[in-house]
Amino acid sequence: MTVDLLLGLQWGDEGKGKIVDVLTSKYDIIARFQGGPNAGHTLEFDGIKHVLRTIPSGIFHKNAINIIGNGVVMDPVVFQKELEGLEKFNMDVKSKLLISRKAHLILPTHRLLDAASEASKGKAKIGSTLKGIGPTYMDKTGRNGIRIGDIELADFKERYRSLADKHQAMIAFYDVDLQYDLKEMEDEFFASIEVLKSLTFIDSEEYLNQAIKSGKSILCEGAQGSLLDIDFGTYPFVTSSNTTAAGACTGLGIAPNKVKDVFGIFKAYTTRVGSGPFPTELFDEDGQTMAKVGNEFGSVTGRARRCGWLDLVALKYAVQVNGVTALYMMKGDVLSGFKKLNVCTAYKYKGKEISHFPYNIEPENVEPIYTEMKGWQADLTTMTSYEELPQELKTYIEFIEKEVEVPIKVVSVGPDRKQTILK
Ligand code: GDP
Ligand code: IMO
Ligand code: MG
């Protein structure tokens, strides 16, 4: 029996999807524990590139069971499109994909509320993906939400109507100009509910705990990143769920003492999409190079990702909050060609040097303090062993390990499954 967690340590898009796919052959079950279609997890293999939203990243493997946990919020409309996108691969998706009855449903009006809330904030907007994530989790914690299991109830449509009507009154309250055809959105929603009903709904906490008892191995897949966590992220510029390790326990019903390893995924630099503070952000040519070489555009929204140097203050914080036992460093190949690299090792916070992640990292309070390191020139994308990597990169890796006090077990040198080097 093994339960391991895999999660992002920065502001999302670290490469979680790729690594879950790489690791799936070692597990019986892959279980998504939070977030929803705000996520875009990219997998590349055999010349295929595929982006998953709510479906766990183990779906391409023949034998693994994939579970959408109770902590996830599901939009049936996006989910239907996701299923359709998988049709061309000729897999029996339905037999290996199970959905928790306790996962919450994103209604069309949740998406509208997200848009209205963002529009009303003007410049202070979160930069949400507009997938209805925040409003759906608000209804969950406010005890008004509709769950997947409710689809099976006789009064599902009445429940839907009552909540959607309430939402419409709330949308009117925002007093923003929002153009929409709710009837059309609802037709699409109810058609996709029929598709959703063709899948298997389970009591996932029971399923997972029985699996643990019978010796099965489980990899829990996180979405977003630790700095977007509702409690520990850069609030209010965060998502609405616990993206950190504790979220796997509440999002799946797995007790903390069942968890063994926590794999922390991070990029060799830093990116962020949407608003919010980002101390090591670059506005110069170096940032543009990272964006261009790293193809830093959101997998879901296509928005340009902001780029900057690696921030070890933030990384250490994420490692601590998650209890990370092994690090996976992604996109090292993107840094090839830089003469010098900066790594943030401390912050100047209100004039004083600090090495912890403080309450407030707004630019008026925080200035990064850098350690300069030598870059490497070689193309890493065809390298297959740790020995082959340039010495400057090995020094970079060893420096991170020493600062963060957790070993880097894998170095990813390209988007493909095969471009993954074990250390
Ligand atoms: P996720 O949300 O954490 O699964 O990450 P995304 O899929 O949103 O973004 C990561 C992007 O980087 C995707 O386009 C991946 O194909 C790509 N990628 C992953 N690992 C590497 C790597 O080591 N090198 C390069 N160049 N690209 C990578
Ligand atoms: P994956 O799983 C990167 C960001 C949004 C916005 C904030 C809130 O692919 O790493 P939301 O729609 O959740 O209310 O948006 O969080 N965000 C992500 N950024 N990767 C993600 O997911 C993200 N999911 C949400 O850009 O700043
Ligand atoms: Mg992503």
CSV table of C-alpha atoms and ligand atoms in Angstrom, one decimal, residues 13-18 40-42 44 49 299 305 330-331 333-334 412-415, ligand 1:
chain,number,residue,atom,x,y,z
A,13,ASP,CA,1.5,25.2,-14.5
A,14,GLU,CA,4.7,23.6,-13.1
A,15,GLY,CA,4.3,20.5,-15.2
A,16,LYS,CA,2.2,18.4,-12.9
A,17,GLY,CA,0.3,16.7,-15.7
A,18,LYS,CA,3.5,15.5,-17.4
A,40,GLY,CA,-4.9,22.6,-17.7
A,41,HIS,CA,-2.6,19.7,-17.3
A,42,THR,CA,-0.5,19.0,-20.4
A,44,GLU,CA,3.0,14.8,-24.4
A,49,LYS,CA,0.0,16.8,-27.0
A,299,SER,CA,-3.0,25.9,-21.4
A,305,ARG,CA,2.3,33.9,-18.2
A,330,MET,CA,10.9,21.1,-14.6
A,331,LYS,CA,11.9,23.1,-17.6
A,333,ASP,CA,16.0,23.2,-20.7
A,334,VAL,CA,14.4,26.6,-21.0
A,412,SER,CA,12.7,17.4,-16.7
A,413,VAL,CA,14.3,18.6,-19.9
A,414,GLY,CA,11.4,18.9,-22.3
A,415,PRO,CA,7.6,18.4,-22.5
B,1,GDP,P1,0.4,21.7,-15.1
B,1,GDP,O1,-0.8,22.6,-15.1
B,1,GDP,O2,1.3,21.8,-13.9
B,1,GDP,O3,0.2,20.3,-15.6
B,1,GDP,O4,1.4,22.4,-16.3
B,1,GDP,P2,0.9,22.9,-17.7
B,1,GDP,O5,0.6,21.7,-18.6
B,1,GDP,O6,-0.2,23.9,-17.6
B,1,GDP,O7,2.1,23.7,-18.2
B,1,GDP,C1,3.4,23.1,-18.3
B,1,GDP,C2,3.9,23.3,-19.8
B,1,GDP,O8,5.2,23.0,-19.9
B,1,GDP,C3,3.2,22.4,-20.7
B,1,GDP,O9,3.1,23.0,-22.0
B,1,GDP,C4,4.1,21.2,-20.8
B,1,GDP,O10,4.1,20.5,-22.0
B,1,GDP,C5,5.5,21.9,-20.7
B,1,GDP,N1,6.6,21.2,-20.0
B,1,GDP,C6,6.5,20.3,-19.0
B,1,GDP,N2,7.7,19.9,-18.6
B,1,GDP,C7,8.6,20.6,-19.4
B,1,GDP,C8,10.0,20.6,-19.5
B,1,GDP,O11,10.8,20.0,-18.8
B,1,GDP,N3,10.5,21.5,-20.5
B,1,GDP,C9,9.8,22.2,-21.4
B,1,GDP,N4,10.4,22.9,-22.3
B,1,GDP,N5,8.4,22.1,-21.3
B,1,GDP,C10,7.9,21.4,-20.3
